[in-house]
CSV table of C-alpha atoms in Angstrom, one decimal:
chain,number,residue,atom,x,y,z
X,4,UNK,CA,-14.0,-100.1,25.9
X,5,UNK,CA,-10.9,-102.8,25.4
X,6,UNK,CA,-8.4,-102.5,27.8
X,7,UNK,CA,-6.4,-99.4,27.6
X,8,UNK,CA,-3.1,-101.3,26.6
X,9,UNK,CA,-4.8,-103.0,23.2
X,10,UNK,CA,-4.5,-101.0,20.2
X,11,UNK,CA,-7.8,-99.8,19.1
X,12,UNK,CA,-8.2,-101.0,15.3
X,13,UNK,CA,-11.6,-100.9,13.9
X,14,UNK,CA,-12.0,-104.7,14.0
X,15,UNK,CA,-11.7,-104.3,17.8
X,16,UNK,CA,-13.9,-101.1,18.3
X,17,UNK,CA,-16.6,-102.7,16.0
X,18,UNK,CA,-16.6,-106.5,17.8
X,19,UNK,CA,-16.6,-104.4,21.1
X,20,UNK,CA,-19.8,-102.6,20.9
X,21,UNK,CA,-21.7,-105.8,18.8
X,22,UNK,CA,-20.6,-107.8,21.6
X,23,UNK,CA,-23.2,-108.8,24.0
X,24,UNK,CA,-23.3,-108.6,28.0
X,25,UNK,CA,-24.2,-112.7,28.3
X,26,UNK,CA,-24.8,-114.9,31.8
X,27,UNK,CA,-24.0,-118.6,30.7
X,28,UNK,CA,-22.0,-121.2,29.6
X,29,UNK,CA,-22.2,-120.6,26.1
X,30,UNK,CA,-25.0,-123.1,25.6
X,31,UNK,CA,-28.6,-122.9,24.3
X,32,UNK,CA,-29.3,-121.3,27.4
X,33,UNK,CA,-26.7,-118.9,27.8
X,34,UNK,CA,-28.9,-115.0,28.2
X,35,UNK,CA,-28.0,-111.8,26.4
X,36,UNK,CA,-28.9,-109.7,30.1
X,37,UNK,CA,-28.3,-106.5,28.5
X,38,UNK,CA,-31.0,-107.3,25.4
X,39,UNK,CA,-33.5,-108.8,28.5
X,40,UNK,CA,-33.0,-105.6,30.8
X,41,UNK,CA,-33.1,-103.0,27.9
X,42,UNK,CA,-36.6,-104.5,27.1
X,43,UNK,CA,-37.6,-104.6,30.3
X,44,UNK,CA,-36.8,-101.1,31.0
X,45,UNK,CA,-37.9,-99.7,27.3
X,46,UNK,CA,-41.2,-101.4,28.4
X,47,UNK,CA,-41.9,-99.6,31.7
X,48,UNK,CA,-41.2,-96.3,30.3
X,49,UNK,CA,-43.3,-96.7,27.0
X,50,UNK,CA,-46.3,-98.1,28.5
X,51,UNK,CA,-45.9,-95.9,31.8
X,52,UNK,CA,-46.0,-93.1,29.9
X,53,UNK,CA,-49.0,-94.5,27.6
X,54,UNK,CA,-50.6,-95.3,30.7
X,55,UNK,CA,-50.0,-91.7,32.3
X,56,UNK,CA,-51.3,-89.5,29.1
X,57,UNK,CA,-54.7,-92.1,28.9
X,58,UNK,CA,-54.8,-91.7,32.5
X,59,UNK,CA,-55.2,-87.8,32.3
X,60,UNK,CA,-56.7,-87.5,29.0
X,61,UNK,CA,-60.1,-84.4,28.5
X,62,UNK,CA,-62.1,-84.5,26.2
X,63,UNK,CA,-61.5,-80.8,25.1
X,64,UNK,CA,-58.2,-79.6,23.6
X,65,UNK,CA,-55.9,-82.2,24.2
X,66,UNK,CA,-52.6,-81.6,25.2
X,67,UNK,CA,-49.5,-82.0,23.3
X,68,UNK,CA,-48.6,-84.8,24.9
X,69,UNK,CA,-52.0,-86.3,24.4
X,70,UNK,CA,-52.4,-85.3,20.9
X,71,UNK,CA,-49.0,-87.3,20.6
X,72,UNK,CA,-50.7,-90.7,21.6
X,73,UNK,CA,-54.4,-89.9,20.2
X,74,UNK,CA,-52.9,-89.4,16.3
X,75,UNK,CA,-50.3,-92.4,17.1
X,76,UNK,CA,-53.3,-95.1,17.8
X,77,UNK,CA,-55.5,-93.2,14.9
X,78,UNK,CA,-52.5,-94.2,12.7
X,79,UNK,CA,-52.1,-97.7,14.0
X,80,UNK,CA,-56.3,-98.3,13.6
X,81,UNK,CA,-55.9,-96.6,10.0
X,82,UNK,CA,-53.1,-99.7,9.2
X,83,UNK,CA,-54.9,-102.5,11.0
X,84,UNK,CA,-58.3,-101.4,9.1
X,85,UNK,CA,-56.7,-101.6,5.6
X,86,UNK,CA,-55.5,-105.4,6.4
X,87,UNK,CA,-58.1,-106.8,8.9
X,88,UNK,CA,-61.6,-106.5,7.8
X,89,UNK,CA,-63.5,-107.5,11.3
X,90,UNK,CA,-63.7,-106.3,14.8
X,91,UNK,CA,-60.5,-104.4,16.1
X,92,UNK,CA,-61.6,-103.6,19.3
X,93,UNK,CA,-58.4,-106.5,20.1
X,94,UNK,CA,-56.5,-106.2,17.0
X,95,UNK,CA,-55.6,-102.4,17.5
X,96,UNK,CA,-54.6,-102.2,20.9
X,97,UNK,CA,-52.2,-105.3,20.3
X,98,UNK,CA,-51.0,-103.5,17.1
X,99,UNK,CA,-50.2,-100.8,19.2
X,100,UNK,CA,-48.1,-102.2,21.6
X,101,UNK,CA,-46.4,-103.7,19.3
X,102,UNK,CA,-45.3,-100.8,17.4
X,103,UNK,CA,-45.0,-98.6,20.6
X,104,UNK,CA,-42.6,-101.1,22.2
X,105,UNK,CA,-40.3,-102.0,18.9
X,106,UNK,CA,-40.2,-98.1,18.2
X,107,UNK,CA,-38.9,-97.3,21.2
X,108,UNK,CA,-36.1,-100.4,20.7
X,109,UNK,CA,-35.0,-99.6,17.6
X,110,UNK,CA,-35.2,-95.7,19.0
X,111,UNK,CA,-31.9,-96.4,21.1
X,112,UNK,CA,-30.3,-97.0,17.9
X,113,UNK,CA,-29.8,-93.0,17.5
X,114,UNK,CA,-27.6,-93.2,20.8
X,115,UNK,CA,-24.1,-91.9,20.7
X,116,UNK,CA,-22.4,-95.2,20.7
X,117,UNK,CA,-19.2,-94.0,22.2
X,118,UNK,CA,-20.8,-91.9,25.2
X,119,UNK,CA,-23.4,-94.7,26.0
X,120,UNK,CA,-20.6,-97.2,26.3
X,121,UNK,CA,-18.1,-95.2,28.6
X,122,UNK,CA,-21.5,-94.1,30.5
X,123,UNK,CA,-21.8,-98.1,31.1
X,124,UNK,CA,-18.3,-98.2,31.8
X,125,UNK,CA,-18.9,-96.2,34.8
X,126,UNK,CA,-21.3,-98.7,35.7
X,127,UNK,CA,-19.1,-102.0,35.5
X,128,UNK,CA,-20.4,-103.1,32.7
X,129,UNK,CA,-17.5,-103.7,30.1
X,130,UNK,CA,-20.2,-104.9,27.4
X,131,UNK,CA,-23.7,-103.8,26.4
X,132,UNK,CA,-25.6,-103.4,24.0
X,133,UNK,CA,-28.8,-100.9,23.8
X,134,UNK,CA,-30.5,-101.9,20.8
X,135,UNK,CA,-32.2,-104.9,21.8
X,136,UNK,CA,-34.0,-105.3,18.4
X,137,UNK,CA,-30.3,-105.9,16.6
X,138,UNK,CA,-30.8,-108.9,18.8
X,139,UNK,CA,-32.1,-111.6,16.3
X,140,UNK,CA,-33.4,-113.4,19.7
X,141,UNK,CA,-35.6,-110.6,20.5
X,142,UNK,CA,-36.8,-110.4,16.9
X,143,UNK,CA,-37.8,-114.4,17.1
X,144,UNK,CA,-39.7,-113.6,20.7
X,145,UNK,CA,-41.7,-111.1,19.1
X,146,UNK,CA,-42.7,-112.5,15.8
X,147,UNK,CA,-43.5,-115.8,17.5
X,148,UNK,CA,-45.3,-113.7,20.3
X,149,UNK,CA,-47.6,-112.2,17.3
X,150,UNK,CA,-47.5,-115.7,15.6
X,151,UNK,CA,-48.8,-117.1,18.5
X,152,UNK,CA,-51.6,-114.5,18.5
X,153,UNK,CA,-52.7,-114.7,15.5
X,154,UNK,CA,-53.7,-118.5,15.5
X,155,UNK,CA,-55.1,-118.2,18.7
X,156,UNK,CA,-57.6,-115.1,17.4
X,157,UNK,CA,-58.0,-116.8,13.7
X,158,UNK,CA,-59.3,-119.8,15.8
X,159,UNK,CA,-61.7,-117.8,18.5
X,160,UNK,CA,-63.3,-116.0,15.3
X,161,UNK,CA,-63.2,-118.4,12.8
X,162,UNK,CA,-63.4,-121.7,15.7
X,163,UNK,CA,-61.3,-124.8,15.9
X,164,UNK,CA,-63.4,-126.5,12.9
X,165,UNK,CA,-63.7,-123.4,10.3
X,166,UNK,CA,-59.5,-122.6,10.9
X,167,UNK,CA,-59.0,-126.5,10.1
X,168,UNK,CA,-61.8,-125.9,7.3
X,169,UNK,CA,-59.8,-123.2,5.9
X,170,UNK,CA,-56.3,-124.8,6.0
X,171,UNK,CA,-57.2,-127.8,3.7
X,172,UNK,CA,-59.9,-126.1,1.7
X,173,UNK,CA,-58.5,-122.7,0.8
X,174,UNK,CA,-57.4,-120.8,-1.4
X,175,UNK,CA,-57.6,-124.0,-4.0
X,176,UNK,CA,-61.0,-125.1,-3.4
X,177,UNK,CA,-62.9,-127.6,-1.5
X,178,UNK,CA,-61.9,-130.4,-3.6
X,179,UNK,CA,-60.4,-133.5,-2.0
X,180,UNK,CA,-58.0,-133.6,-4.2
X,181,UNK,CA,-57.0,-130.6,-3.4
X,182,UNK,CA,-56.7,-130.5,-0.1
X,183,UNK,CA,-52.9,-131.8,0.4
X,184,UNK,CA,-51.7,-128.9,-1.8
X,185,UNK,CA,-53.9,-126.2,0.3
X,186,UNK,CA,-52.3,-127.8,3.4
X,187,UNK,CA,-48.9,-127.6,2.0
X,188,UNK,CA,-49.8,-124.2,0.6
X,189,UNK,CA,-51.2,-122.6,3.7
X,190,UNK,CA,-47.8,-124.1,6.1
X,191,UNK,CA,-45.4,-122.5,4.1
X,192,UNK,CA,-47.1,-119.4,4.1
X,193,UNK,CA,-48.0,-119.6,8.3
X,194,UNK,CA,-44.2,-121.4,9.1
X,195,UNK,CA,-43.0,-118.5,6.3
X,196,UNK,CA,-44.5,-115.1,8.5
X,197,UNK,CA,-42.5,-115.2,11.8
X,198,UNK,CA,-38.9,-116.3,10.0
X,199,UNK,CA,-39.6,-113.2,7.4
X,200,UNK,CA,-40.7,-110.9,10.1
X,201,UNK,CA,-37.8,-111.5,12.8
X,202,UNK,CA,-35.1,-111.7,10.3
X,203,UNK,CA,-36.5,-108.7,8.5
X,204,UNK,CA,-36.1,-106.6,11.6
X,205,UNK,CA,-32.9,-107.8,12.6
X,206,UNK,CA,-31.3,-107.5,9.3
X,207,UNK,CA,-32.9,-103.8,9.3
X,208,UNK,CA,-31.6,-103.0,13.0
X,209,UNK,CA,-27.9,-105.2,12.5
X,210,UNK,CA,-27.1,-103.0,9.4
X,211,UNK,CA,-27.9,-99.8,10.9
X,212,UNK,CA,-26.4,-100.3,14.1
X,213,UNK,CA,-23.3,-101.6,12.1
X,214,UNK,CA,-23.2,-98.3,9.7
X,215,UNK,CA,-23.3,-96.1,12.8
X,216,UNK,CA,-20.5,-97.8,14.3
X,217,UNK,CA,-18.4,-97.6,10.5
X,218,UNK,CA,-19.4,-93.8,11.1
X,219,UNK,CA,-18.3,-93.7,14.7
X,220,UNK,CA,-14.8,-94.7,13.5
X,221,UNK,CA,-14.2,-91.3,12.1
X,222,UNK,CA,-13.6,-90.2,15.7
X,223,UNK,CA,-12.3,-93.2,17.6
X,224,UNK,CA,-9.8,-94.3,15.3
X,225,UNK,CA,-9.5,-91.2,13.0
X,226,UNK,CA,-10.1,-91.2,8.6
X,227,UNK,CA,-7.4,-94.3,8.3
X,228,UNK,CA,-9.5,-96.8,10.8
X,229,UNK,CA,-12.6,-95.2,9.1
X,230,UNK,CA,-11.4,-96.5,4.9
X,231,UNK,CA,-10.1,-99.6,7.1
X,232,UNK,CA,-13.7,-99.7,8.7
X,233,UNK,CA,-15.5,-99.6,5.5
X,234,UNK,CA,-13.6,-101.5,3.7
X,235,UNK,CA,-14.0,-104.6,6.2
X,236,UNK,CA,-17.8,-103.9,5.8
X,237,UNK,CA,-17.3,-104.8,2.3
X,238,UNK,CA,-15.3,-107.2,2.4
């Protein structure tokens, strides 16, 4: 927390736990280390664990654990089927990790923020942040990681000719004419996905993260810094 000798108001306790654990000058380049290591450490113990049930999957009764996974990737095939009509022998896995890895993320949200920050405390670490998906940089990554993905696979399915085909000739028609308003048509909804998808998510994350802390106030700074807290939020 703030240095023992600064009065604890809720604009303090609130800009203290939104504050990130950075390495830089400030600059484009400047790195949020606690949002990179979180990740990084989410993503080892989600997969790992993934990775160990598959390993030791049976085909008889499964386990509890391996129930867990088995009705988690029939969901995740159930949503990819209702919105991608071919082959998802590439499409599911990829959904999966997906959702596996951001679940896990926006899991940490449910940590005691108080606790986790005086555990860090004990570590050195006078800022950090564990929700990495209230970062909107991580939000970016991963809507321009899937982005990135999905123009790759429209254009190994469709190839480079019937993507291009398909941007200037749909969903208006083949027409000539047409083919500058399909263009235009078809950018804003590809340059549209990834800015609706991050911000989405860290809108989503930034609010909750931000009510939990209004609700944390209650015990840091008692039922005055708690009206205070609130009222800041709407203010």
């Amino acid at each position: 927390m703030a240095a023992e000798h600064e009065e604890l108001t809720p604009t303090s306790y609130i800009n203290h736990h939104l504050t990130f654990e950075t390495r830089g000058d400030g600059s484009f380049w400047t790195l949020n280390v606690d949002t990179l290591i979180m990740s990084a450490i989410l993503g080892v113990l989600c997969f790992g664990f993934l990775w160990w049930v598959t390993r030791n999957a049976t085909p008889g009764v499964p386990s509890r654990k391996q129930a867990f996974v088995e009705l988690a990737l029939d969901w995740v095939d159930e949503q990819v089927k209702g919105i991608f009509h071919g082959p998802r022998d590439f499409v599911t896995p990829l959904a999966v990790t997906t959702f596996v890895w951001v679940l896990f993320m926006n899991a940490m949200d449910f940590l005691p923020v108080d606790i986790m920050s005086t555990f860090y405390g004990w570590l050195g670490l006078h800022y950090w942040r564990s929700v990495s998906t209230a970062d909107v940089n991580t939000t970016f990554a991963l809507s321009l990681s899937v982005f990135a993905l999905m123009i790759f696979y429209s254009v190994k399915i469709k190839g480079l000719g019937g993507w291009i085909h398909e941007l200037f000739c749909s969903p208006f028609g083949s027409n000539p004419l047409l083919w500058i308003f399909n263009l235009l048509f078809n950018a804003i909804e590809y340059l549209s996905k990834p800015l609706s998808h991050s911000l989405r998510l860290y809108g989503n994350m930034y609010a909750g993260e931000t009510i939990f802390l209004l609700l944390g106030l209650w015990a840091a700074t008692g039922l005055a810094g708690t009206i205070a807290g609130l009222a800041l939020s709407l203010g």
